């Protein structure tokens, strides 16, 4: 599907999902968890600007290349996050081979090879992923 063919609430859930605790209180954010894999074909990108959440507005961009992906995230400052995760749903069986966060090696990729556990500190994050597959 293309963005114009998706209902706004469905689009929001594809891009940003808020997690809650057992009482229903906001706990964290899951970014790009349900995006179609075709959205991250080489030379494509996903961009979210100032989307309101329980934690404040979030912005992020994911740009896919042939063998890498670049991600910029502006972590919200209004309320503290307990968890923040990003999923790079890449086409063709590609997975994250290595990752840097703000220029330093970063190894918080889950066993699925596409989900990254991120720091919850407010402010900008810059990720560079080398891809395999």
PDB file of C-alpha atoms in Angstrom:
ATOM      1  CA  UNK A   1       0.000   0.000   0.000  1.00  0.00           C
ATOM      2  CA  UNK A   2       0.972   3.602  -0.532  1.00  0.00           C
ATOM      3  CA  UNK A   3       0.472   6.273   2.142  1.00  0.00           C
ATOM      4  CA  UNK A   4      -2.480   7.836   0.313  1.00  0.00           C
ATOM      5  CA  UNK A   5      -4.349   4.514   0.466  1.00  0.00           C
ATOM      6  CA  UNK A   6      -3.994   4.003   4.239  1.00  0.00           C
ATOM      7  CA  UNK A   7      -6.331   5.404   6.879  1.00  0.00           C
ATOM      8  CA  UNK A   8      -4.602   8.035   9.090  1.00  0.00           C
ATOM      9  CA  UNK A   9      -4.879   5.977  12.301  1.00  0.00           C
ATOM     10  CA  UNK A  10      -3.519   2.888  10.553  1.00  0.00           C
ATOM     11  CA  UNK A  11      -0.641   4.964   9.153  1.00  0.00           C
ATOM     12  CA  UNK A  12       0.154   6.268  12.639  1.00  0.00           C
ATOM     13  CA  UNK A  13       0.220   2.736  14.100  1.00  0.00           C
ATOM     14  CA  UNK A  14       2.524   1.576  11.291  1.00  0.00           C
ATOM     15  CA  UNK A  15       4.979   4.362  12.096  1.00  0.00           C
ATOM     16  CA  UNK A  16       4.687   5.000  15.860  1.00  0.00           C
ATOM     17  CA  UNK A  17       3.149   2.639  18.414  1.00  0.00           C
ATOM     18  CA  UNK A  18       2.872   3.615  22.085  1.00  0.00           C
ATOM     19  CA  UNK A  19       3.375   0.794  24.568  1.00  0.00           C
ATOM     20  CA  UNK A  20       1.703   0.805  27.976  1.00  0.00           C
ATOM     21  CA  UNK A  21       2.105  -0.912  31.328  1.00  0.00           C
ATOM     22  CA  UNK A  22      -0.549  -3.184  32.892  1.00  0.00           C
ATOM     23  CA  UNK A  23      -2.473  -0.158  34.177  1.00  0.00           C
ATOM     24  CA  UNK A  24      -2.533   1.420  30.731  1.00  0.00           C
ATOM     25  CA  UNK A  25       0.014   4.155  31.526  1.00  0.00           C
ATOM     26  CA  UNK A  26       2.345   5.111  28.646  1.00  0.00           C
ATOM     27  CA  UNK A  27       5.635   3.216  28.864  1.00  0.00           C
ATOM     28  CA  UNK A  28       7.499   3.521  25.564  1.00  0.00           C
ATOM     29  CA  UNK A  29       7.569   3.941  21.812  1.00  0.00           C
ATOM     30  CA  UNK A  30       8.057   1.479  18.966  1.00  0.00           C
ATOM     31  CA  UNK A  31       9.089   3.186  15.736  1.00  0.00           C
ATOM     32  CA  UNK A  32       8.417   1.815  12.221  1.00  0.00           C
ATOM     33  CA  UNK A  33       7.359  -1.585  13.611  1.00  0.00           C
ATOM     34  CA  UNK A  34       4.667  -2.275  11.009  1.00  0.00           C
ATOM     35  CA  UNK A  35       5.885  -0.493   7.892  1.00  0.00           C
ATOM     36  CA  UNK A  36       5.792  -2.426   4.624  1.00  0.00           C
ATOM     37  CA  UNK A  37       9.248  -3.760   3.714  1.00  0.00           C
ATOM     38  CA  UNK A  38       8.996  -2.114   0.283  1.00  0.00           C
ATOM     39  CA  UNK A  39       9.143   1.309   1.943  1.00  0.00           C
ATOM     40  CA  UNK A  40      12.847   0.703   2.691  1.00  0.00           C
ATOM     41  CA  UNK A  41      14.010  -0.476  -0.719  1.00  0.00           C
ATOM     42  CA  UNK A  42      17.367   1.070  -1.671  1.00  0.00           C
ATOM     43  CA  UNK A  43      17.171   4.847  -2.157  1.00  0.00           C
ATOM     44  CA  UNK A  44      13.770   5.114  -0.417  1.00  0.00           C
ATOM     45  CA  UNK A  45      13.033   6.775   2.900  1.00  0.00           C
ATOM     46  CA  UNK A  46      10.485   7.184   5.666  1.00  0.00           C
ATOM     47  CA  UNK A  47      10.048  10.544   7.369  1.00  0.00           C
ATOM     48  CA  UNK A  48       7.918  11.422  10.402  1.00  0.00           C
ATOM     49  CA  UNK A  49       7.811  15.031  11.587  1.00  0.00           C
ATOM     50  CA  UNK A  50       6.697  16.168  15.037  1.00  0.00           C
ATOM     51  CA  UNK A  51       4.106  13.413  15.559  1.00  0.00           C
ATOM     52  CA  UNK A  52       2.349  13.928  18.930  1.00  0.00           C
ATOM     53  CA  UNK A  53       2.785  11.136  21.509  1.00  0.00           C
ATOM     54  CA  UNK A  54       2.223  10.840  25.260  1.00  0.00           C
ATOM     55  CA  UNK A  55       5.931  11.671  25.637  1.00  0.00           C
ATOM     56  CA  UNK A  56       5.956  14.756  23.432  1.00  0.00           C
ATOM     57  CA  UNK A  57       6.441  15.125  19.691  1.00  0.00           C
ATOM     58  CA  UNK A  58       8.719  12.664  17.903  1.00  0.00           C
ATOM     59  CA  UNK A  59      10.488  13.051  14.586  1.00  0.00           C
ATOM     60  CA  UNK A  60      12.538  10.490  12.700  1.00  0.00           C
ATOM     61  CA  UNK A  61      13.899   9.742   9.256  1.00  0.00           C
ATOM     62  CA  UNK A  62      15.091   6.408   7.875  1.00  0.00           C
ATOM     63  CA  UNK A  63      17.027   6.469   4.585  1.00  0.00           C
ATOM     64  CA  UNK A  64      17.872   3.158   2.923  1.00  0.00           C
ATOM     65  CA  UNK A  65      20.850   2.592   0.648  1.00  0.00           C
ATOM     66  CA  UNK A  66      22.082  -0.509  -1.183  1.00  0.00           C
ATOM     67  CA  UNK A  67      24.060  -1.844   1.801  1.00  0.00           C
ATOM     68  CA  UNK A  68      23.347   0.647   4.585  1.00  0.00           C
ATOM     69  CA  UNK A  69      20.631   2.656   6.289  1.00  0.00           C
ATOM     70  CA  UNK A  70      20.841   6.023   8.051  1.00  0.00           C
ATOM     71  CA  UNK A  71      18.448   6.955  10.834  1.00  0.00           C
ATOM     72  CA  UNK A  72      17.922  10.298  12.557  1.00  0.00           C
ATOM     73  CA  UNK A  73      15.657  10.476  15.601  1.00  0.00           C
ATOM     74  CA  UNK A  74      14.647  13.374  17.817  1.00  0.00           C
ATOM     75  CA  UNK A  75      13.705  11.706  21.126  1.00  0.00           C
ATOM     76  CA  UNK A  76      10.859  13.607  22.855  1.00  0.00           C
ATOM     77  CA  UNK A  77      11.625  15.662  25.945  1.00  0.00           C
ATOM     78  CA  UNK A  78       8.241  16.129  27.637  1.00  0.00           C
ATOM     79  CA  UNK A  79       7.886  12.858  29.561  1.00  0.00           C
ATOM     80  CA  UNK A  80      10.546  10.229  30.252  1.00  0.00           C
ATOM     81  CA  UNK A  81      10.454   7.106  28.106  1.00  0.00           C
ATOM     82  CA  UNK A  82      11.058   3.707  29.684  1.00  0.00           C
ATOM     83  CA  UNK A  83      11.645   2.021  26.320  1.00  0.00           C
ATOM     84  CA  UNK A  84      12.410   3.133  22.781  1.00  0.00           C
ATOM     85  CA  UNK A  85      12.785   0.689  19.903  1.00  0.00           C
ATOM     86  CA  UNK A  86      13.156   1.036  16.168  1.00  0.00           C
ATOM     87  CA  UNK A  87      12.543  -1.696  13.612  1.00  0.00           C
ATOM     88  CA  UNK A  88      14.207  -1.562  10.200  1.00  0.00           C
ATOM     89  CA  UNK A  89      11.881  -3.713   8.097  1.00  0.00           C
ATOM     90  CA  UNK A  90      14.164  -4.169   5.109  1.00  0.00           C
ATOM     91  CA  UNK A  91      13.243  -5.988   1.897  1.00  0.00           C
ATOM     92  CA  UNK A  92      14.914  -9.057   0.443  1.00  0.00           C
ATOM     93  CA  UNK A  93      15.990 -10.720   3.679  1.00  0.00           C
ATOM     94  CA  UNK A  94      18.445  -7.949   4.567  1.00  0.00           C
ATOM     95  CA  UNK A  95      19.422  -7.625   8.216  1.00  0.00           C
ATOM     96  CA  UNK A  96      21.537  -5.298  10.333  1.00  0.00           C
ATOM     97  CA  UNK A  97      25.161  -6.510  10.265  1.00  0.00           C
ATOM     98  CA  UNK A  98      26.632  -3.696  12.377  1.00  0.00           C
ATOM     99  CA  UNK A  99      25.461  -0.440  13.864  1.00  0.00           C
ATOM    100  CA  UNK A 100      26.856   2.860  15.090  1.00  0.00           C
ATOM    101  CA  UNK A 101      25.068   5.327  17.342  1.00  0.00           C
ATOM    102  CA  UNK A 102      26.325   8.906  17.199  1.00  0.00           C
ATOM    103  CA  UNK A 103      29.550   7.615  15.608  1.00  0.00           C
ATOM    104  CA  UNK A 104      30.326   4.896  18.201  1.00  0.00           C
ATOM    105  CA  UNK A 105      29.847   1.144  17.724  1.00  0.00           C
ATOM    106  CA  UNK A 106      26.464   0.090  19.131  1.00  0.00           C
ATOM    107  CA  UNK A 107      25.299  -3.475  19.638  1.00  0.00           C
ATOM    108  CA  UNK A 108      21.728  -3.328  20.894  1.00  0.00           C
ATOM    109  CA  UNK A 109      20.128  -5.232  17.979  1.00  0.00           C
ATOM    110  CA  UNK A 110      17.678  -7.996  18.888  1.00  0.00           C
ATOM    111  CA  UNK A 111      17.996 -11.545  17.537  1.00  0.00           C
ATOM    112  CA  UNK A 112      15.528 -10.789  14.712  1.00  0.00           C
ATOM    113  CA  UNK A 113      18.298  -8.725  13.073  1.00  0.00           C
ATOM    114  CA  UNK A 114      16.029  -5.728  12.505  1.00  0.00           C
ATOM    115  CA  UNK A 115      14.958  -4.345  15.905  1.00  0.00           C
ATOM    116  CA  UNK A 116      17.185  -1.825  17.702  1.00  0.00           C
ATOM    117  CA  UNK A 117      16.874  -1.009  21.416  1.00  0.00           C
ATOM    118  CA  UNK A 118      17.656   2.703  21.701  1.00  0.00           C
ATOM    119  CA  UNK A 119      18.644   4.997  24.554  1.00  0.00           C
ATOM    120  CA  UNK A 120      15.709   6.984  25.948  1.00  0.00           C
ATOM    121  CA  UNK A 121      17.636  10.172  26.685  1.00  0.00           C
ATOM    122  CA  UNK A 122      15.846  13.177  25.122  1.00  0.00           C
ATOM    123  CA  UNK A 123      17.490  14.810  22.120  1.00  0.00           C
ATOM    124  CA  UNK A 124      18.926  13.796  18.764  1.00  0.00           C
ATOM    125  CA  UNK A 125      20.213  10.324  17.853  1.00  0.00           C
ATOM    126  CA  UNK A 126      22.058   9.412  14.658  1.00  0.00           C
ATOM    127  CA  UNK A 127      22.309   5.744  13.636  1.00  0.00           C
ATOM    128  CA  UNK A 128      24.216   4.185  10.752  1.00  0.00           C
ATOM    129  CA  UNK A 129      23.475   0.529   9.978  1.00  0.00           C
ATOM    130  CA  UNK A 130      25.545  -1.697   7.703  1.00  0.00           C
ATOM    131  CA  UNK A 131      23.325  -4.330   6.122  1.00  0.00           C
ATOM    132  CA  UNK A 132      23.858  -7.957   5.142  1.00  0.00           C
ATOM    133  CA  UNK A 133      21.818 -10.405   3.144  1.00  0.00           C
TER     134      UNK A 133
END
